[in-house]
Tab-separated table of C-alpha atoms (C1' of nucleotides) in Angstrom:
chain	number	residue	atom	x	y	z
A	1	MET	CA	56.974	79.169	151.680
A	2	LYS	CA	56.222	82.039	149.456
A	3	VAL	CA	56.663	85.580	148.125
A	4	THR	CA	54.535	88.097	150.068
A	5	THR	CA	52.269	90.481	147.830
A	6	GLN	CA	54.376	92.883	150.151
A	7	LEU	CA	57.580	91.098	148.003
A	8	GLU	CA	56.003	91.757	145.025
A	9	TYR	CA	54.519	95.019	145.732
A	10	GLY	CA	57.595	96.837	146.732
A	11	LEU	CA	59.767	95.527	144.149
A	12	CYS	CA	57.121	96.228	142.041
A	13	CYS	CA	57.573	100.019	143.299
A	14	ILE	CA	61.230	99.935	142.559
A	15	VAL	CA	61.483	98.814	138.968
A	16	ALA	CA	59.178	101.337	137.942
A	17	LEU	CA	60.846	103.998	139.608
A	18	ALA	CA	63.883	103.109	137.925
A	19	ARG	CA	62.109	102.907	134.434
A	20	LEU	CA	61.293	106.675	135.126
A	21	GLN	CA	64.656	107.290	136.176
A	22	VAL	CA	64.394	111.130	134.994
A	23	GLY	CA	65.459	114.063	137.214
A	24	ASP	CA	62.796	114.199	139.176
A	25	PRO	CA	60.873	112.590	141.413
A	26	ALA	CA	57.691	110.247	141.296
A	27	SER	CA	55.125	110.645	143.371
A	28	ALA	CA	53.597	107.854	145.285
A	29	SER	CA	49.887	108.429	144.133
A	30	ASP	CA	51.509	107.857	140.236
A	31	ILE	CA	53.301	105.033	141.123
A	32	ALA	CA	50.581	103.471	142.498
A	33	GLN	CA	48.584	103.969	139.609
A	34	SER	CA	50.819	102.782	136.932
A	35	GLU	CA	51.261	99.572	138.895
A	36	LYS	CA	47.478	99.141	139.731
A	37	LEU	CA	48.437	99.292	142.816
A	38	PRO	CA	46.404	100.904	146.173
A	39	ARG	CA	48.148	104.302	146.716
A	40	GLN	CA	48.291	104.305	150.369
A	41	TYR	CA	49.820	100.767	150.588
A	42	VAL	CA	52.534	101.587	147.861
A	43	GLU	CA	53.370	104.788	150.104
A	44	LYS	CA	53.800	102.097	153.665
A	45	LEU	CA	56.131	100.133	151.213
A	46	LEU	CA	57.994	103.508	149.795
A	47	CYS	CA	58.354	104.724	153.300
A	48	ARG	CA	60.270	101.302	154.815
A	49	LEU	CA	62.014	101.342	151.002
A	50	LYS	CA	63.138	104.732	151.938
A	51	ARG	CA	64.099	103.998	155.685
A	52	SER	CA	66.495	101.731	154.637
A	53	GLY	CA	68.453	104.118	151.950
A	54	ILE	CA	66.689	102.594	149.197
A	55	VAL	CA	64.763	105.308	148.008
A	56	ARG	CA	65.125	109.123	148.630
A	57	SER	CA	62.186	111.288	149.177
A	58	VAL	CA	61.045	114.876	148.251
A	59	ARG	CA	58.912	116.363	150.811
A	60	GLY	CA	56.236	119.150	149.260
A	61	ALA	CA	54.502	119.450	146.551
A	62	LYS	CA	56.444	118.596	143.270
A	63	GLY	CA	58.023	116.169	145.690
A	64	GLY	CA	58.400	112.173	145.275
A	65	TYR	CA	60.626	109.560	145.402
A	66	LEU	CA	64.031	109.074	143.659
A	67	LEU	CA	65.910	105.800	143.675
A	68	ALA	CA	68.841	106.165	146.169
A	69	ARG	CA	71.416	103.961	144.235
A	70	HIS	CA	71.496	102.915	140.300
A	71	PRO	CA	69.514	100.148	139.419
A	72	SER	CA	73.038	98.506	138.335
A	73	GLU	CA	73.932	98.712	142.782
A	74	LEU	CA	70.654	97.799	143.806
A	75	THR	CA	70.295	94.176	144.439
A	76	VAL	CA	66.099	92.290	144.561
A	77	ARG	CA	67.592	91.103	148.309
A	78	ASP	CA	68.532	95.222	149.314
A	79	ILE	CA	64.703	94.935	148.711
A	80	CYS	CA	63.798	92.086	150.392
A	81	ASP	CA	65.272	92.911	152.905
A	82	ALA	CA	64.083	96.273	153.604
A	83	LEU	CA	60.959	95.309	153.294
A	84	ASP	CA	60.309	92.097	155.294
A	85	GLY	CA	63.097	92.663	157.572
A	86	GLY	CA	64.997	89.933	155.389
A	87	ALA	CA	63.237	87.694	152.586
A	88	TYR	CA	63.807	85.057	154.764
A	89	LYS	CA	63.032	84.320	158.347
A	90	LEU	CA	64.547	81.430	160.174
A	91	ILE	CA	62.023	79.365	161.923
A	92	CYS	CA	63.837	79.028	164.983
A	93	GLU	CA	63.873	82.253	165.810
A	94	GLU	CA	60.359	82.559	166.500
A	95	GLU	CA	59.832	82.807	170.192
A	96	SER	CA	57.112	80.076	170.564
A	97	MET	CA	59.580	77.973	168.246
A	98	ARG	CA	62.989	78.563	170.580
A	99	THR	CA	61.073	78.310	174.257
A	100	LYS	CA	58.612	75.501	173.018
A	101	ARG	CA	60.859	73.090	170.959
A	102	CYS	CA	64.402	74.147	169.962
A	103	ILE	CA	65.653	74.339	173.318
A	104	PRO	CA	64.266	71.769	174.952
A	105	VAL	CA	65.456	69.489	171.802
A	106	SER	CA	68.649	70.801	171.343
A	107	ALA	CA	69.327	70.288	174.995
A	108	ASP	CA	68.802	66.474	173.628
A	109	GLY	CA	71.601	67.219	171.250
A	110	ARG	CA	68.611	66.449	168.195
A	111	CYS	CA	68.059	70.105	166.461
A	112	SER	CA	69.493	68.640	163.442
A	113	LEU	CA	66.970	70.130	161.571
A	114	ARG	CA	67.902	73.719	162.352
A	115	PHE	CA	70.914	73.778	159.806
A	116	VAL	CA	69.071	72.791	156.690
A	117	TRP	CA	66.492	75.917	157.405
A	118	THR	CA	69.875	77.666	158.236
A	119	GLU	CA	71.527	77.152	154.809
A	120	LEU	CA	68.119	77.307	153.233
A	121	GLY	CA	68.384	81.222	154.021
A	122	SER	CA	71.825	81.406	152.858
A	123	VAL	CA	71.038	80.122	149.422
A	124	ILE	CA	68.207	82.015	149.326
A	125	ASN	CA	69.582	85.499	150.124
A	126	SER	CA	72.696	84.343	148.002
A	127	TYR	CA	70.159	84.271	144.706
A	128	LEU	CA	68.891	87.088	145.307
A	129	GLY	CA	71.357	89.227	145.815
A	130	THR	CA	72.795	88.345	142.496
A	131	VAL	CA	70.146	89.590	140.535
A	132	THR	CA	70.079	94.009	140.159
A	133	VAL	CA	67.288	95.663	139.519
A	134	ASP	CA	69.061	96.938	135.873
A	135	ALA	CA	69.426	93.427	135.187
A	136	LEU	CA	64.867	93.237	135.825
A	137	LEU	CA	64.278	95.924	133.557
A	138	SER	CA	65.428	94.148	130.580
A	139	ASP	CA	62.683	92.269	130.371
A	140	GLY	CA	62.636	88.707	130.036
A	141	SER	CA	65.795	88.498	128.377
A	142	CYS	CA	67.691	86.980	131.138
A	143	HIS	CA	64.879	84.723	131.924
A	144	THR	CA	66.389	81.590	130.317
A	145	GLY	CA	63.080	79.453	131.739
A	146	LYS	CA	65.331	76.512	132.239
A	147	GLU	CA	66.406	74.700	135.938
A	148	THR	CA	68.829	76.697	137.843
A	149	PRO	CA	70.746	73.892	139.447
A	150	TYR	CA	72.370	74.372	143.414
A	151	GLN	CA	75.196	73.540	142.950
A	152	ARG	CA	76.789	72.381	146.911
A	153	PRO	CA	80.174	73.813	147.573
A	154	CYS	CA	81.289	71.123	149.514
A	155	THR	CA	78.833	67.707	150.098
A	156	ALA	CA	80.634	65.035	151.819
A	157	GLY	CA	83.234	64.747	155.100
A	158	VAL	CA	82.726	68.820	156.292
B	1	MET	CA	59.251	83.869	153.533
B	2	LYS	CA	59.671	81.230	155.964
B	3	VAL	CA	58.856	77.743	156.470
B	4	THR	CA	55.952	76.771	158.267
B	5	THR	CA	55.946	75.027	161.527
B	6	GLN	CA	54.183	72.589	158.937
B	7	LEU	CA	57.161	71.559	157.880
B	8	GLU	CA	59.547	71.617	161.192
B	9	TYR	CA	57.213	69.638	162.293
B	10	GLY	CA	56.303	67.108	159.839
B	11	LEU	CA	60.464	66.867	158.867
B	12	CYS	CA	61.034	66.497	162.732
B	13	CYS	CA	58.392	62.738	162.659
B	14	ILE	CA	60.121	62.160	159.776
B	15	VAL	CA	63.366	62.180	161.536
B	16	ALA	CA	62.493	60.525	164.702
B	17	LEU	CA	60.391	58.071	162.442
B	18	ALA	CA	64.283	57.040	160.667
B	19	ARG	CA	65.735	56.792	164.278
B	20	LEU	CA	63.313	54.480	165.630
B	21	GLN	CA	63.851	52.354	162.011
B	22	VAL	CA	63.585	49.258	163.917
B	23	GLY	CA	60.980	46.881	161.874
B	24	ASP	CA	58.191	47.357	163.936
B	25	PRO	CA	55.768	51.085	163.439
B	26	ALA	CA	55.680	54.094	165.351
B	27	SER	CA	52.414	55.134	166.237
B	28	ALA	CA	51.750	58.967	165.661
B	29	SER	CA	51.559	59.226	169.665
B	30	ASP	CA	54.542	57.315	170.332
B	31	ILE	CA	56.296	60.016	167.648
B	32	ALA	CA	54.271	63.257	168.849
B	33	GLN	CA	55.551	62.294	172.956
B	34	SER	CA	59.019	61.839	171.620
B	35	GLU	CA	59.253	65.237	169.679
B	36	LYS	CA	56.802	67.163	172.201
B	37	LEU	CA	54.013	67.850	169.504
B	38	PRO	CA	50.568	68.190	169.651
B	39	ARG	CA	49.247	63.860	168.561
B	40	GLN	CA	46.327	65.164	166.401
B	41	TYR	CA	48.269	67.613	164.364
B	42	VAL	CA	50.983	64.898	163.998
B	43	GLU	CA	48.228	62.228	162.666
B	44	LYS	CA	47.294	65.450	160.102
B	45	LEU	CA	50.697	65.841	159.020
B	46	LEU	CA	51.565	61.365	158.977
B	47	CYS	CA	48.730	60.773	157.140
B	48	ARG	CA	49.099	63.652	154.332
B	49	LEU	CA	53.181	62.543	154.230
B	50	LYS	CA	51.090	58.682	153.703
B	51	ARG	CA	49.109	60.115	150.366
B	52	SER	CA	52.262	61.063	149.571
B	53	GLY	CA	54.059	57.668	149.669
B	54	ILE	CA	56.563	59.189	152.260
B	55	VAL	CA	55.600	57.078	155.050
B	56	ARG	CA	53.639	53.358	155.395
B	57	SER	CA	51.463	53.099	157.716
B	58	VAL	CA	50.203	49.688	159.683
B	59	ARG	CA	46.345	49.918	161.148
B	60	GLY	CA	44.980	47.987	164.336
B	61	ALA	CA	46.772	47.376	167.663
B	62	LYS	CA	50.090	47.594	167.205
B	63	GLY	CA	50.131	49.532	164.238
B	64	GLY	CA	51.793	52.591	163.496
B	65	TYR	CA	54.106	54.499	160.678
B	66	LEU	CA	57.238	53.650	159.030
B	67	LEU	CA	58.960	55.298	156.358
B	68	ALA	CA	58.804	53.377	152.877
B	69	ARG	CA	61.725	54.207	151.635
B	70	HIS	CA	65.107	54.160	152.984
B	71	PRO	CA	66.812	57.546	154.785
B	72	SER	CA	69.177	58.228	151.776
B	73	GLU	CA	66.417	57.465	149.032
B	74	LEU	CA	64.380	60.815	150.938
B	75	THR	CA	65.083	64.010	150.283
B	76	VAL	CA	63.811	67.172	152.802
B	77	ARG	CA	62.458	68.735	149.242
B	78	ASP	CA	60.287	65.159	148.828
B	79	ILE	CA	58.897	65.926	152.275
B	80	CYS	CA	57.970	69.318	151.499
B	81	ASP	CA	56.434	68.731	148.148
B	82	ALA	CA	53.939	65.664	150.063
B	83	LEU	CA	52.968	68.520	152.897
B	84	ASP	CA	52.964	71.916	151.913
B	85	GLY	CA	52.321	71.083	147.696
B	86	GLY	CA	55.925	72.694	147.753
B	87	ALA	CA	58.479	74.428	149.704
B	88	TYR	CA	57.491	77.402	147.177
B	89	LYS	CA	54.514	78.294	145.651
B	90	LEU	CA	54.870	80.843	143.263
B	91	ILE	CA	53.230	84.222	143.370
B	92	CYS	CA	51.929	84.530	140.462
B	93	GLU	CA	49.949	81.444	140.141
B	94	GLU	CA	47.317	82.919	142.922
B	95	GLU	CA	44.250	83.922	141.585
B	96	SER	CA	44.012	87.433	143.230
B	97	MET	CA	47.861	87.937	142.027
B	98	ARG	CA	47.203	86.798	138.562
B	99	THR	CA	43.438	88.503	138.123
B	100	LYS	CA	44.097	91.686	140.062
B	101	ARG	CA	48.107	92.248	138.493
B	102	CYS	CA	50.174	89.768	136.116
B	103	ILE	CA	48.253	89.608	133.704
B	104	PRO	CA	47.702	93.358	132.262
B	105	VAL	CA	51.425	93.636	133.938
B	106	SER	CA	52.364	91.806	130.894
B	107	ALA	CA	49.955	92.645	128.351
B	108	ASP	CA	51.829	95.449	129.134
B	109	GLY	CA	54.972	93.458	128.136
B	110	ARG	CA	56.162	94.207	131.823
B	111	CYS	CA	56.114	91.000	134.347
B	112	SER	CA	59.646	91.103	134.032
B	113	LEU	CA	59.758	90.765	138.025
B	114	ARG	CA	58.359	86.872	137.708
B	115	PHE	CA	61.884	85.216	136.376
B	116	VAL	CA	63.182	85.974	139.675
B	117	TRP	CA	60.282	84.144	141.573
B	118	THR	CA	60.389	81.216	139.795
B	119	GLU	CA	64.128	81.070	139.618
B	120	LEU	CA	64.380	81.933	143.309
B	121	GLY	CA	61.760	78.324	142.966
B	122	SER	CA	64.120	76.631	141.079
B	123	VAL	CA	67.137	77.373	143.880
B	124	ILE	CA	65.142	76.635	146.557
B	125	ASN	CA	63.387	73.396	145.341
B	126	SER	CA	67.179	72.162	143.932
B	127	TYR	CA	68.703	73.049	147.715
B	128	LEU	CA	66.570	70.880	149.611
B	129	GLY	CA	66.736	68.294	146.714
B	130	THR	CA	70.349	68.415	147.664
B	131	VAL	CA	69.408	67.094	151.801
B	132	THR	CA	68.913	63.656	152.689
B	133	VAL	CA	67.086	62.588	155.800
B	134	ASP	CA	69.979	60.692	156.169
B	135	ALA	CA	71.638	63.485	156.352
B	136	LEU	CA	70.244	65.157	158.876
B	137	LEU	CA	70.495	62.094	161.257
B	138	SER	CA	74.524	62.391	161.390
B	139	ASP	CA	73.591	65.423	163.673
B	140	GLY	CA	75.107	68.608	163.688
B	141	SER	CA	78.067	66.675	161.085
B	142	CYS	CA	77.436	68.526	158.180
B	143	HIS	CA	76.723	72.281	159.581
B	144	THR	CA	79.330	74.292	158.561
B	145	GLY	CA	77.935	77.181	160.530
B	146	LYS	CA	79.479	78.793	157.374
B	147	GLU	CA	77.837	80.777	153.711
B	148	THR	CA	76.293	79.101	151.136
B	149	PRO	CA	77.046	81.462	148.603
B	150	TYR	CA	74.922	80.925	145.614
B	151	GLN	CA	76.396	79.950	142.340
B	152	ARG	CA	75.458	80.799	138.619
B	153	PRO	CA	75.149	78.793	136.438
B	154	CYS	CA	75.827	80.807	133.823
B	155	THR	CA	75.291	84.560	134.268
B	156	ALA	CA	75.354	87.256	131.198
B	157	GLY	CA	74.397	87.256	127.868
B	158	VAL	CA	72.447	83.921	127.884
C	1	DC	C1'	34.804	41.600	171.204
C	2	DC	C1'	37.652	45.408	173.172
C	3	DA	C1'	41.684	48.221	173.002
C	4	DT	C1'	44.975	50.436	170.013
C	5	DA	C1'	45.574	53.197	166.490
C	6	DC	C1'	44.907	54.538	162.182
C	7	DC	C1'	41.894	58.183	158.825
C	8	DC	C1'	39.607	61.850	157.306
C	9	DG	C1'	36.612	65.211	157.416
C	10	DA	C1'	34.358	69.394	159.659
C	11	DC	C1'	35.115	72.738	162.612
C	12	DT	C1'	37.518	76.816	165.719
C	13	DA	C1'	41.287	79.689	167.471
C	14	DT	C1'	44.953	82.090	166.592
C	15	DT	C1'	48.527	84.361	163.770
C	16	DT	C1'	50.186	86.682	159.780
C	17	DT	C1'	49.502	90.098	155.989
C	18	DT	C1'	47.029	93.339	153.667
C	19	DG	C1'	45.251	97.426	153.559
C	20	DT	C1'	42.592	101.926	155.730
C	21	DC	C1'	42.345	106.600	158.347
C	22	DA	C1'	43.103	110.250	160.017
C	23	DA	C1'	46.553	113.283	161.653
C	24	DG	C1'	50.771	115.440	161.122
C	25	DT	C1'	54.916	118.134	158.461
C	26	DT	C1'	57.020	119.933	154.348
C	27	DT	C1'	57.506	122.352	150.153
C	28	DT	C1'	56.183	124.874	145.797
C	29	DG	C1'	53.456	128.366	143.756
C	30	DC	C1'	50.496	131.673	143.180
D	1	DG	C1'	51.371	133.896	153.571
D	2	DC	C1'	47.893	130.384	152.429
D	3	DA	C1'	46.905	126.602	149.866
D	4	DA	C1'	47.341	122.701	147.129
D	5	DA	C1'	50.821	118.568	146.836
D	6	DA	C1'	52.704	115.258	148.478
D	7	DC	C1'	55.546	112.422	152.193
D	8	DT	C1'	55.294	110.655	156.974
D	9	DT	C1'	53.436	108.012	160.470
D	10	DG	C1'	51.221	104.833	164.243
D	11	DA	C1'	46.937	103.121	165.008
D	12	DC	C1'	42.958	100.243	163.608
D	13	DA	C1'	40.422	96.997	160.622
D	14	DA	C1'	39.589	93.200	156.934
D	15	DA	C1'	40.704	89.354	155.400
D	16	DA	C1'	43.703	85.109	154.734
D	17	DA	C1'	46.820	81.617	156.010
D	18	DT	C1'	48.082	78.878	159.403
D	19	DA	C1'	47.363	75.993	163.503
D	20	DG	C1'	45.382	72.664	166.238
D	21	DT	C1'	40.636	70.115	168.312
D	22	DC	C1'	36.833	66.812	167.836
D	23	DG	C1'	34.420	63.776	166.732
D	24	DG	C1'	33.300	59.912	165.321
D	25	DG	C1'	34.815	56.000	161.319
D	26	DT	C1'	37.092	51.696	160.704
D	27	DA	C1'	40.640	48.089	161.007
D	28	DT	C1'	43.569	44.337	163.465
D	29	DG	C1'	45.954	42.131	167.006
D	30	DG	C1'	45.163	39.894	171.472
DNA sequence: CCATACCCGACTATTTTTGTCAAGTTTTGC
DNA sequence: GCAAAACTTGACAAAAATAGTCGGGTATGG
């Protein structure tokens, strides 16, 4: 399980956009260049980010992209949702997994595993939802370097 | 980002083993059959789980596998660590990413993204460390179906 | 001694991810 | 109006990761 470069790049682009948050739009080429990323791939990502309303675009010469929302209103989760169709995908929702394993297994009353993956998804999304792009701009200042313990809300006897 | 079938299968095998926790070992074939998984793949996974000390093996006829620890002493995190080399891998640690992006970027004082991914890793590992195999045995009982909010330990001004 | 079952590295196949291409549309500046 | 800049898009190609197989080896109980 790991973050895809897609997410990394996408987030990168957003942060870059947020940095040069001035009046006029930044072109895909500008962003690609400043972040040292492949231009056409950046275009593709921005396109998806646009469809999800994370960025706005201005067409034509002098056009480019702009953040659609204020960085403080934009979380890493939003970006993940836009790009990957969510930061986290449940394994049980894959066709092959459902037909080959989960259905027969849960007919057995057995798929006790699912809840771990579901809950893990919640934990991930929930965390990513707390990180705003704004926070990413103030470089490193929020990076404690220390453990971030998971605090189970209500463990036993639920 | 998603859980690999490797983890799913591995966890499955462990749970199966825990279920038939009797005196004598269960063979890879037995486990594979009962969980409807490819036998040779199961063998491979068990082999890795063995190297990490999650299961023990008994060779020869009537041999097989046994849990090395009590289910209550075994967390999903342990299993992930054994199989994938951790449930979560940091993107910055990939060679290509380091040489192509992170290093030049942080020379710019820019890799403010890293802390999100690092912290995400903590959150994931931390959560998985709270789930014991034992808890998985009592099928569904701990599955609330509801959101599991992330509780940030100390947000602002750290 | 032989059937069972673990052990293990090398290999193949499949799927996912990453990245490119080419053709099209919109807009600005001259 | 026309050319250049820049977004839009789907199809395609390349690369990487994952999943799964094969074949031989080794240990052991009966």
